[in-house]
Short mmCIF file of C-alpha atoms in Angstrom, two decimals:
data_model
loop_
_atom_site.label_atom_id
_atom_site.label_comp_id
_atom_site.label_asym_id
_atom_site.label_seq_id
_atom_site.Cartn_x
_atom_site.Cartn_y
_atom_site.Cartn_z
CA MET A 936 0.01 -0.04 -0.01
CA LYS A 937 2.69 2.45 0.80
CA SER A 938 4.63 1.41 -2.17
CA ASP A 939 1.71 2.25 -4.52
CA LEU A 940 1.23 5.65 -2.80
CA LYS A 941 4.78 6.60 -3.14
CA THR A 942 4.62 5.69 -6.88
CA PHE A 943 1.49 7.82 -7.27
CA ILE A 944 3.07 10.83 -5.59
CA LEU A 945 6.27 10.64 -7.60
CA GLU A 946 4.35 10.50 -10.86
CA ASN A 947 2.26 13.58 -9.96
CA LEU A 948 5.27 15.48 -8.96
CA GLN A 949 7.05 14.63 -12.23
CA GLU A 950 4.03 15.80 -14.30
CA HIS A 951 2.67 18.77 -12.42
CA VAL A 952 5.67 20.25 -10.69
CA ILE A 953 8.88 19.28 -12.32
CA ASN A 954 7.70 19.15 -15.94
CA ARG A 955 5.72 22.50 -15.55
CA LYS A 956 8.80 24.11 -13.91
CA ALA A 957 6.61 25.81 -11.37
CA MET A 958 9.08 25.09 -8.52
CA PHE A 959 12.04 22.84 -7.68
CA ILE A 960 11.54 20.12 -5.06
CA PRO A 961 14.62 18.13 -3.97
CA LEU A 962 14.44 14.39 -3.92
CA LEU A 963 14.94 14.54 -0.26
CA PHE A 964 11.58 16.40 -0.01
CA VAL A 965 9.98 13.66 -2.20
CA SER A 966 11.15 11.01 0.17
CA THR A 967 9.91 12.97 3.11
CA PHE A 968 6.63 13.69 1.44
CA GLY A 969 6.20 10.00 0.79
CA LEU A 970 6.58 9.46 4.46
CA VAL A 971 4.02 11.97 5.30
CA GLY A 972 1.42 10.23 3.20
CA TYR A 973 -1.54 10.99 1.11
CA ALA A 974 -2.90 13.48 3.67
CA ALA A 975 -0.86 16.30 2.02
CA ILE A 976 -2.26 15.95 -1.57
CA ASP A 977 -4.10 19.13 -2.96
CA LYS A 978 -7.52 18.33 -4.38
CA GLU A 979 -9.15 21.79 -4.20
CA ALA A 980 -9.42 23.83 -7.44
CA PRO A 981 -8.79 27.62 -7.78
CA THR A 982 -11.81 29.94 -7.46
CA ILE A 983 -12.83 32.75 -9.81
CA ASP A 984 -14.90 35.24 -7.84
CA ALA A 985 -15.62 37.76 -10.68
CA ASN A 986 -19.06 37.48 -12.31
CA LYS A 987 -18.75 40.70 -14.32
CA VAL A 988 -15.79 42.92 -14.93
CA GLU A 989 -15.48 46.38 -16.46
CA VAL A 990 -12.55 47.32 -18.55
CA LEU A 991 -11.66 50.61 -20.33
CA TYR A 992 -11.88 50.94 -24.09
CA GLY A 993 -8.79 49.46 -25.77
CA THR A 994 -7.69 47.24 -22.80
CA ASP A 995 -6.34 43.73 -23.43
CA LEU A 996 -7.58 41.05 -21.00
CA ASP A 997 -5.27 39.46 -18.38
CA LYS A 998 -5.75 37.22 -15.41
CA THR A 999 -5.47 39.82 -12.88
CA MET A 1000 -8.89 41.14 -13.78
CA PHE A 1001 -10.93 38.22 -12.68
CA SER A 1002 -10.36 37.77 -8.95
CA ILE A 1003 -8.68 34.30 -9.19
CA GLU A 1004 -7.53 32.72 -5.98
CA ASP A 1005 -6.18 29.26 -4.94
CA ASN A 1006 -5.84 27.62 -1.58
CA ARG A 1007 -2.10 27.01 -2.06
CA ASP A 1008 -0.79 28.49 -5.26
CA SER A 1009 -0.36 32.20 -5.93
CA LEU A 1010 -1.86 33.76 -9.07
CA ASP A 1011 1.45 33.81 -10.71
CA ASN A 1012 1.69 29.93 -10.39
CA LEU A 1013 -1.70 29.23 -11.72
CA ASP A 1014 -2.22 28.28 -15.31
CA VAL A 1015 -4.94 30.74 -16.43
CA THR A 1016 -6.58 30.54 -19.88
CA ILE A 1017 -8.79 33.38 -21.19
CA ASP A 1018 -10.88 32.74 -24.34
CA ASP A 1019 -11.12 36.20 -25.86
CA SER A 1020 -12.25 35.08 -29.30
CA THR A 1021 -15.51 36.98 -28.97
CA TYR A 1022 -13.93 39.97 -27.15
CA ASP A 1023 -13.21 43.19 -28.94
CA ALA A 1024 -11.25 45.71 -26.84
CA ASN A 1025 -12.03 48.53 -29.45
CA GLN A 1026 -15.79 48.05 -29.45
CA LEU A 1027 -17.98 49.18 -26.55
CA GLY A 1028 -20.32 46.43 -25.22
CA THR A 1029 -20.52 43.31 -23.04
CA TYR A 1030 -18.89 40.12 -23.90
CA SER A 1031 -19.10 36.56 -22.42
CA VAL A 1032 -15.53 35.36 -21.78
CA GLU A 1033 -14.62 31.88 -20.62
CA VAL A 1034 -11.87 31.91 -17.95
CA SER A 1035 -10.12 28.65 -16.76
CA ALA A 1036 -7.69 28.38 -13.85
CA THR A 1037 -5.50 25.32 -13.12
CA ASP A 1038 -3.33 24.91 -10.03
CA MET A 1039 -0.10 22.86 -9.72
CA PHE A 1040 -2.04 19.67 -8.96
CA SER A 1041 -4.20 19.97 -12.15
CA ASN A 1042 -7.24 21.08 -10.26
CA THR A 1043 -9.21 23.28 -12.74
CA TYR A 1044 -12.00 25.70 -12.42
CA THR A 1045 -13.85 27.23 -15.47
CA LYS A 1046 -16.32 30.20 -15.41
CA ILE A 1047 -18.09 32.42 -17.83
CA VAL A 1048 -17.47 36.03 -16.93
CA GLU A 1049 -19.26 39.08 -18.39
CA VAL A 1050 -16.71 41.60 -19.60
CA GLU A 1051 -18.04 45.07 -20.29
CA VAL A 1052 -15.87 47.46 -22.41
CA VAL A 1053 -16.56 51.06 -21.29
CA ASP A 1054 -15.37 54.53 -22.24
CA LYS A 1055 -14.51 56.78 -19.40
CA THR A 1056 -11.99 58.95 -21.13
CA ALA A 1057 -13.15 62.55 -21.92
CA PRO A 1058 -12.36 64.12 -25.28
CA VAL A 1059 -9.22 66.17 -25.66
CA LEU A 1060 -9.45 69.82 -26.81
CA SER A 1061 -6.76 71.38 -29.01
CA THR A 1062 -6.22 74.91 -30.20
CA THR A 1063 -4.50 76.74 -33.08
CA GLY A 1064 -2.83 78.97 -30.45
CA GLU A 1065 -0.24 78.50 -27.74
CA GLY A 1066 -1.74 77.70 -24.32
CA TYR A 1067 -5.08 79.18 -23.60
CA VAL A 1068 -4.69 82.37 -25.76
CA ILE A 1069 -5.91 82.14 -29.30
CA GLU A 1070 -5.04 84.84 -31.81
CA VAL A 1071 -7.94 85.55 -34.28
CA ALA A 1072 -7.84 87.99 -37.16
CA VAL A 1073 -10.24 90.87 -36.88
CA ASN A 1074 -13.23 90.33 -39.08
CA GLY A 1075 -12.16 86.77 -39.55
CA SER A 1076 -14.23 83.66 -39.23
CA GLU A 1077 -16.58 83.46 -36.14
CA ASP A 1078 -16.76 79.75 -36.30
CA ILE A 1079 -15.18 78.48 -33.04
CA THR A 1080 -14.15 75.30 -34.73
CA GLU A 1081 -11.74 77.16 -37.02
CA TYR A 1082 -9.64 77.64 -33.84
CA VAL A 1083 -10.53 74.76 -31.38
CA SER A 1084 -10.84 71.07 -32.32
CA ALA A 1085 -11.71 68.03 -30.21
CA THR A 1086 -10.74 64.26 -30.57
CA ASP A 1087 -11.99 61.33 -28.55
CA ASN A 1088 -10.35 57.96 -27.91
CA VAL A 1089 -13.52 56.13 -28.96
CA ASP A 1090 -15.51 58.61 -31.19
CA GLY A 1091 -12.58 60.14 -33.05
CA ASP A 1092 -13.21 63.74 -34.26
CA VAL A 1093 -15.86 65.33 -32.13
CA THR A 1094 -15.15 68.90 -33.06
CA ALA A 1095 -18.68 69.22 -34.44
CA PHE A 1096 -20.02 68.67 -30.90
CA ILE A 1097 -18.24 71.59 -29.37
CA GLU A 1098 -20.35 74.14 -27.57
CA THR A 1099 -19.59 77.50 -26.15
CA ASP A 1100 -21.12 79.75 -23.46
CA GLU A 1101 -21.22 82.64 -25.93
CA ASP A 1102 -20.56 83.35 -29.60
CA LEU A 1103 -17.27 84.40 -30.95
CA ASN A 1104 -17.27 88.07 -32.14
CA THR A 1105 -14.41 89.08 -34.50
CA SER A 1106 -15.81 92.49 -35.63
CA ALA A 1107 -13.77 94.53 -33.13
CA LEU A 1108 -10.31 94.46 -31.79
CA GLY A 1109 -9.95 93.23 -28.10
CA SER A 1110 -10.00 90.11 -25.96
CA GLN A 1111 -12.91 87.74 -25.51
CA THR A 1112 -13.15 84.88 -22.96
CA ILE A 1113 -15.18 81.81 -24.01
CA GLU A 1114 -15.89 78.62 -22.17
CA VAL A 1115 -15.61 75.67 -24.62
CA THR A 1116 -17.31 72.33 -23.80
CA VAL A 1117 -17.43 69.01 -25.64
CA ALA A 1118 -18.84 65.64 -24.72
CA ASP A 1119 -18.48 62.19 -26.34
CA ASN A 1120 -21.22 59.72 -26.97
CA SER A 1121 -20.55 58.11 -23.51
CA GLY A 1122 -21.24 61.44 -21.77
CA ASN A 1123 -17.59 62.08 -20.89
CA THR A 1124 -17.12 65.86 -20.98
CA THR A 1125 -14.23 68.26 -21.21
CA THR A 1126 -14.52 72.00 -20.43
CA GLU A 1127 -11.74 74.58 -21.01
CA THR A 1128 -11.81 78.38 -20.91
CA TYR A 1129 -9.84 80.13 -23.65
CA GLU A 1130 -9.00 83.78 -24.27
CA PHE A 1131 -9.48 84.81 -27.94
CA ALA A 1132 -7.35 87.79 -28.81
CA ILE A 1133 -8.94 89.67 -31.68
CA THR A 1134 -5.93 91.32 -33.49
CA ASP A 1135 -5.24 93.08 -36.79
CA THR A 1136 -2.01 91.87 -38.37
CA GLU A 1137 -3.02 92.49 -41.94
CA ALA A 1138 -1.54 95.47 -43.71
CA PRO A 1139 -3.58 97.71 -45.95
CA THR A 1140 -3.80 96.73 -49.61
CA ILE A 1141 -2.51 99.25 -52.10
CA THR A 1142 -3.77 98.53 -55.66
CA LEU A 1143 -2.30 100.32 -58.66
CA SER A 1144 -4.14 100.58 -61.91
CA ASP A 1145 -0.66 99.86 -63.37
CA ASP A 1146 2.90 99.94 -62.16
CA THR A 1147 3.52 102.59 -64.74
CA VAL A 1148 0.96 105.14 -66.02
CA THR A 1149 1.26 107.82 -68.65
CA VAL A 1150 -0.27 111.21 -68.17
CA ASP A 1151 -0.80 114.10 -70.53
CA TYR A 1152 1.51 117.05 -70.72
CA GLY A 1153 0.19 119.94 -68.61
CA SER A 1154 -2.73 117.94 -67.19
CA SER A 1155 -3.84 118.06 -63.60
CA PHE A 1156 -2.42 115.04 -61.77
CA ASP A 1157 -4.08 113.25 -58.81
CA TYR A 1158 -2.50 110.02 -57.60
CA THR A 1159 -5.92 108.77 -56.36
CA ASP A 1160 -6.99 108.39 -59.99
CA TYR A 1161 -4.41 105.48 -60.22
CA VAL A 1162 -4.21 104.20 -56.66
CA THR A 1163 -6.82 102.48 -54.41
CA VAL A 1164 -6.20 101.77 -50.80
CA LYS A 1165 -8.32 99.41 -48.63
CA ASP A 1166 -7.89 97.93 -45.26
CA ASN A 1167 -9.42 94.84 -43.73
CA TYR A 1168 -10.57 96.68 -40.65
CA ASP A 1169 -10.07 100.50 -40.79
CA LYS A 1170 -12.33 102.59 -43.07
CA GLU A 1171 -9.60 105.31 -43.26
CA VAL A 1172 -5.88 104.63 -43.05
CA ASP A 1173 -2.91 107.05 -42.88
CA ILE A 1174 -1.52 107.54 -46.42
CA ASN A 1175 1.91 109.13 -47.03
CA VAL A 1176 2.99 110.00 -50.55
CA GLU A 1177 6.73 110.68 -51.26
CA GLY A 1178 7.49 112.62 -54.40
CA THR A 1179 5.65 115.03 -56.73
CA ILE A 1180 4.63 114.89 -60.33
CA ASP A 1181 5.39 117.90 -62.65
CA THR A 1182 3.15 117.37 -65.71
CA THR A 1183 5.19 120.07 -67.59
CA SER A 1184 8.31 117.95 -67.48
CA GLU A 1185 8.39 115.11 -70.02
CA ASP A 1186 10.33 112.74 -67.75
CA SER A 1187 9.68 109.48 -65.96
CA GLN A 1188 8.80 110.29 -62.37
CA THR A 1189 7.88 108.17 -59.35
CA LEU A 1190 5.71 108.32 -56.22
CA THR A 1191 6.08 106.12 -53.19
CA ILE A 1192 2.81 105.45 -51.53
CA THR A 1193 2.84 104.09 -47.93
CA ALA A 1194 -0.31 103.08 -46.15
CA THR A 1195 -0.55 102.45 -42.36
CA ASP A 1196 -3.62 101.28 -40.45
CA SER A 1197 -4.47 101.93 -36.84
CA SER A 1198 -2.71 98.67 -35.72
CA GLY A 1199 0.57 99.89 -37.24
CA ASN A 1200 0.47 97.51 -40.20
CA THR A 1201 2.24 99.09 -43.21
CA SER A 1202 2.40 98.43 -46.92
CA THR A 1203 4.21 100.36 -49.65
CA GLU A 1204 3.98 100.62 -53.45
CA THR A 1205 5.82 102.55 -56.07
CA LEU A 1206 3.95 104.31 -58.97
CA THR A 1207 6.00 105.28 -62.05
CA VAL A 1208 4.43 108.16 -64.02
CA ASN A 1209 5.56 109.09 -67.46
CA VAL A 1210 4.61 112.58 -68.85
CA GLU A 1211 3.94 112.77 -72.48
CA ASP A 1212 2.11 115.10 -75.00
CA LEU A 1213 -1.00 112.98 -75.63
CA THR A 1214 -3.55 115.63 -76.71
CA ALA A 1215 -4.02 116.66 -80.27
CA PRO A 1216 -4.56 120.38 -81.11
CA THR A 1217 -8.05 121.89 -81.10
CA ILE A 1218 -9.39 123.46 -84.33
CA THR A 1219 -12.21 126.00 -83.97
CA LEU A 1220 -14.32 126.99 -87.05
CA THR A 1221 -16.63 129.89 -87.21
CA LYS A 1222 -19.34 127.70 -88.83
CA THR A 1223 -19.91 123.97 -89.37
CA SER A 1224 -21.87 124.52 -92.68
CA VAL A 1225 -22.07 127.15 -95.34
CA SER A 1226 -24.65 127.62 -98.15
CA ILE A 1227 -23.63 129.75 -101.14
CA THR A 1228 -24.87 130.26 -104.71
CA THR A 1229 -22.96 129.97 -107.96
CA ASP A 1230 -22.74 133.70 -108.09
CA ASP A 1231 -20.76 133.78 -104.71
CA SER A 1232 -17.05 133.52 -104.20
CA PHE A 1233 -15.62 131.16 -101.53
CA THR A 1234 -12.56 131.33 -99.40
CA ALA A 1235 -12.12 128.36 -96.99
CA SER A 1236 -9.53 130.12 -94.72
CA LYS A 1237 -12.03 132.76 -93.62
CA TYR A 1238 -13.95 130.11 -91.67
CA LEU A 1239 -10.90 129.02 -89.62
CA SER A 1240 -11.08 130.67 -86.27
CA SER A 1241 -8.03 129.14 -84.55
CA ALA A 1242 -5.92 126.11 -83.80
CA THR A 1243 -4.32 125.66 -80.38
CA ASP A 1244 -2.32 122.86 -78.66
CA ASN A 1245 -1.86 122.08 -74.96
CA LYS A 1246 1.96 122.20 -75.32
CA ASP A 1247 2.85 123.98 -78.67
CA GLY A 1248 0.27 126.66 -78.27
CA ASP A 1249 -1.07 128.62 -81.32
CA LEU A 1250 -0.88 126.43 -84.37
CA THR A 1251 -3.37 128.38 -86.58
CA ASP A 1252 -0.74 129.12 -89.17
CA GLU A 1253 0.07 125.44 -89.35
CA VAL A 1254 -3.41 124.30 -90.34
CA GLU A 1255 -3.61 122.69 -93.82
CA ILE A 1256 -6.87 123.18 -95.65
CA SER A 1257 -8.15 120.69 -98.28
CA SER A 1258 -10.94 122.00 -100.44
CA ASN A 1259 -12.69 120.85 -103.54
CA VAL A 1260 -15.47 123.44 -103.58
CA SER A 1261 -16.49 124.49 -107.11
CA THR A 1262 -18.58 127.65 -107.01
CA SER A 1263 -19.49 127.18 -110.58
CA THR A 1264 -21.27 123.87 -110.03
CA ALA A 1265 -24.20 123.35 -107.63
CA GLY A 1266 -23.67 120.54 -105.13
CA THR A 1267 -22.51 119.74 -101.63
CA TYR A 1268 -18.75 119.82 -100.76
CA THR A 1269 -16.52 119.15 -97.79
CA VAL A 1270 -13.55 121.36 -96.67
CA THR A 1271 -11.08 119.60 -94.29
CA TYR A 1272 -8.90 121.58 -91.88
CA SER A 1273 -5.92 119.43 -90.46
CA VAL A 1274 -3.08 120.21 -88.04
CA SER A 1275 -0.52 118.21 -86.11
CA ASP A 1276 1.62 119.24 -83.03
CA ALA A 1277 5.29 118.54 -82.37
CA ALA A 1278 4.47 115.15 -80.74
CA GLY A 1279 2.57 114.01 -83.85
CA ASN A 1280 -0.85 114.28 -82.38
CA SER A 1281 -3.21 115.14 -85.34
CA THR A 1282 -6.70 116.51 -85.52
CA SER A 1283 -9.04 117.65 -88.33
CA LYS A 1284 -12.43 119.34 -88.71
CA THR A 1285 -14.77 119.63 -91.67
CA LEU A 1286 -16.89 122.40 -93.13
CA LYS A 1287 -19.95 121.44 -95.23
CA VAL A 1288 -20.36 123.83 -98.18
CA THR A 1289 -23.74 123.67 -100.14
CA VAL A 1290 -23.52 125.43 -103.49
CA SER A 1291 -26.92 126.20 -105.14
CA LYS A 1292 -27.65 127.84 -108.41
CA ALA A 1293 -28.09 131.59 -108.23
CA THR A 1294 -31.77 132.24 -107.75
CA SER A 1295 -33.86 134.53 -109.75
CA GLY A 1296 -37.63 134.94 -110.54
CA ILE A 1297 -39.94 132.80 -108.33
CA VAL A 1298 -37.23 131.45 -106.04
CA ALA A 1299 -35.58 134.76 -105.56
CA THR A 1300 -39.01 136.32 -104.77
CA ALA A 1301 -39.73 133.59 -102.32
CA ILE A 1302 -36.36 133.95 -100.50
CA SER A 1303 -37.01 137.75 -100.23
CA LYS A 1304 -39.96 137.08 -97.98
CA LEU A 1305 -38.16 134.83 -95.50
CA GLY A 1306 -39.14 135.95 -91.92
CA CYS A 1307 -42.41 137.44 -92.76
CA ALA A 1308 -45.20 136.45 -90.29
CA TYR A 1309 -47.94 133.96 -90.99
CA LYS A 1310 -51.45 135.33 -90.89
CA TYR A 1311 -54.53 133.34 -91.81
CA GLY A 1312 -56.23 134.79 -94.88
CA ALA A 1313 -53.29 137.22 -95.68
CA THR A 1314 -51.98 137.53 -99.23
CA GLY A 1315 -48.90 139.84 -98.64
CA PRO A 1316 -46.92 141.77 -99.08
CA TYR A 1317 -45.81 141.41 -95.40
CA THR A 1318 -47.93 138.67 -93.91
CA PHE A 1319 -49.19 135.44 -95.61
CA ASP A 1320 -51.08 132.26 -95.14
CA CYS A 1321 -49.67 129.27 -97.07
CA SER A 1322 -51.53 129.70 -100.40
CA GLY A 1323 -51.58 133.54 -100.07
CA PHE A 1324 -47.78 133.28 -100.06
CA THR A 1325 -47.48 131.14 -103.14
CA GLN A 1326 -50.11 133.16 -105.01
CA TRP A 1327 -48.27 136.47 -104.14
CA VAL A 1328 -44.88 135.08 -105.29
CA TYR A 1329 -46.21 133.76 -108.58
CA LYS A 1330 -48.07 137.12 -109.18
CA GLN A 1331 -44.74 139.10 -108.73
CA ASN A 1332 -43.40 136.94 -111.52
CA GLY A 1333 -46.36 137.50 -113.86
CA ILE A 1334 -48.15 134.25 -113.16
CA SER A 1335 -51.71 134.23 -111.93
CA ILE A 1336 -52.76 131.18 -109.84
CA PRO A 1337 -55.87 130.29 -107.77
CA ARG A 1338 -56.12 131.48 -104.17
CA THR A 1339 -56.49 128.20 -102.14
CA SER A 1340 -54.09 125.22 -101.86
CA SER A 1341 -56.68 122.83 -103.31
CA ALA A 1342 -57.46 125.14 -106.20
CA GLN A 1343 -53.73 125.74 -106.90
CA LYS A 1344 -53.26 121.87 -107.23
CA ALA A 1345 -56.32 121.55 -109.55
CA GLY A 1346 -55.21 124.49 -111.69
CA GLY A 1347 -51.66 123.19 -112.48
CA THR A 1348 -50.02 120.02 -113.64
CA VAL A 1349 -49.38 117.51 -110.83
CA ILE A 1350 -45.98 115.98 -110.89
CA SER A 1351 -44.05 113.68 -108.63
CA LEU A 1352 -41.57 114.93 -106.05
CA SER A 1353 -38.78 113.39 -108.08
CA GLU A 1354 -39.66 115.64 -111.03
CA LEU A 1355 -39.51 118.91 -109.08
CA LYS A 1356 -37.61 121.85 -110.27
CA ALA A 1357 -36.89 125.20 -108.51
CA GLY A 1358 -40.00 127.35 -108.58
CA ASP A 1359 -42.50 124.53 -108.55
CA ILE A 1360 -45.29 124.47 -106.02
CA VAL A 1361 -45.22 121.52 -103.57
CA TRP A 1362 -48.56 120.30 -102.19
CA ARG A 1363 -49.96 118.24 -99.35
CA SER A 1364 -53.54 118.19 -98.04
CA GLY A 1365 -54.33 121.68 -96.85
CA HIS A 1366 -50.82 123.15 -97.42
CA VAL A 1367 -48.57 124.41 -100.11
CA GLY A 1368 -44.96 125.92 -100.55
CA ILE A 1369 -42.40 126.78 -103.23
CA TYR A 1370 -39.52 124.29 -103.98
CA VAL A 1371 -36.16 126.12 -104.18
CA GLY A 1372 -33.81 123.23 -104.90
CA ASN A 1373 -31.63 120.77 -102.96
CA GLY A 1374 -34.63 119.21 -101.19
CA LEU A 1375 -35.68 122.56 -99.56
CA VAL A 1376 -39.08 124.33 -99.60
CA ILE A 1377 -39.98 127.88 -98.57
CA HIS A 1378 -43.40 128.14 -97.01
CA SER A 1379 -45.61 130.02 -94.60
CA PRO A 1380 -46.37 127.29 -92.12
CA HIS A 1381 -48.93 128.34 -89.37
CA THR A 1382 -50.10 130.89 -86.90
CA GLY A 1383 -47.25 132.00 -84.75
CA ALA A 1384 -44.60 131.05 -87.32
CA TYR A 1385 -42.78 132.85 -90.08
CA VAL A 1386 -41.93 132.23 -93.67
CA CYS A 1387 -39.02 129.74 -93.51
CA TYR A 1388 -37.35 126.76 -95.08
CA THR A 1389 -38.47 123.18 -94.60
CA SER A 1390 -37.87 119.73 -96.12
CA VAL A 1391 -39.62 118.70 -99.24
CA SER A 1392 -40.08 115.28 -97.67
CA GLY A 1393 -43.20 116.43 -95.84
CA PHE A 1394 -45.20 116.97 -99.10
CA THR A 1395 -47.14 114.61 -101.32
CA CYS A 1396 -46.61 115.89 -104.89
CA GLY A 1397 -45.54 118.98 -106.95
CA VAL A 1398 -47.59 121.33 -109.13
CA ARG A 1399 -46.16 123.02 -112.08
CA TYR A 1400 -47.58 126.19 -113.91
#
């Protein structure tokens, strides 16, 4: 009996102690143990007290979490197996985990433990500034998330969930203190107080129409015609201009424009100004159109009043006149007056010259009454209605015609307007006049008017006697 017991003890020591390398037992102890007997054998399994454990998000499981104890062996000497095949440390929730504990004498205890993964870590706030002072550009974005962000160990970027105790106002320089709070989906909350320093670090913007501009000789110069200054905050800034522009000196000149805002931000631009003679001379004529007859003489120069230039002065004697007027032939002509200054700027003006055949007879008589007043029923010699005028003119030339406009049409030969000759009567319903050539008619129009010229285009036909 003792021999069998001794053999059993030695086999168990070999398998569970020596082979597992849990501890070293000298052979002398084995012999002694054999003498003690079977009363010293451990038959009690370890215990696992935990029914449910709570672990932080991202935590790996280990045996220290499950309250494992043994009547003889320490936790370090127990063989603990944790089946974490269904466990996800990076997913909140509750998992059923099988835990087995075996002591040195192969006593084993297995238990299903509920493991809950929880998040107890609050989000972390980060800022664009250093420390708790955040510098913000005046009139910059008023979105707090442009300057403060938040990340959470579980939920990631939670910037969108940031709340503040008041809105950020960037419309004025100064300091603003704002309490910033953010919470994750598990209710973990972080609150920080930040100071927002609203500052202006942006210099005014100087915009030039061009780096180099050209202005006219002798002109009035104002740099604001070529320079625009704007600031992100100040409506008005201090502008200093170094240099002057003399427009009577045809040189390249420069201005240095410096703009400084109320925060001391400064910008500088240089404008180059070239002065050149850009303006052509001015020609002045006494008339823009002249009407003469084939009996008249014509001298184009007498209608030139002056020619002046902004730099070269009086150029009247330099004007060149180009004329093709023929006083012997009726028609419309153009006289051109041209002149150039020393810089090559040229200008020209034209005079319209209308040459008509010398008038006599009916036409001459009609012209002689220009300016006489209209009077209903009057037949001359100083006041006329329309048909009284035509009757009187014809009578002075030895031709007797009816008194009224309708009777004058009926008494003559009706012709088209294209067939008209000077001295013919022109007619429209209720009115007549005398055609004098070049598309013109002399008539006595209506009460309050005087004998004057008008266009033939207003009449229907002609009447010839």
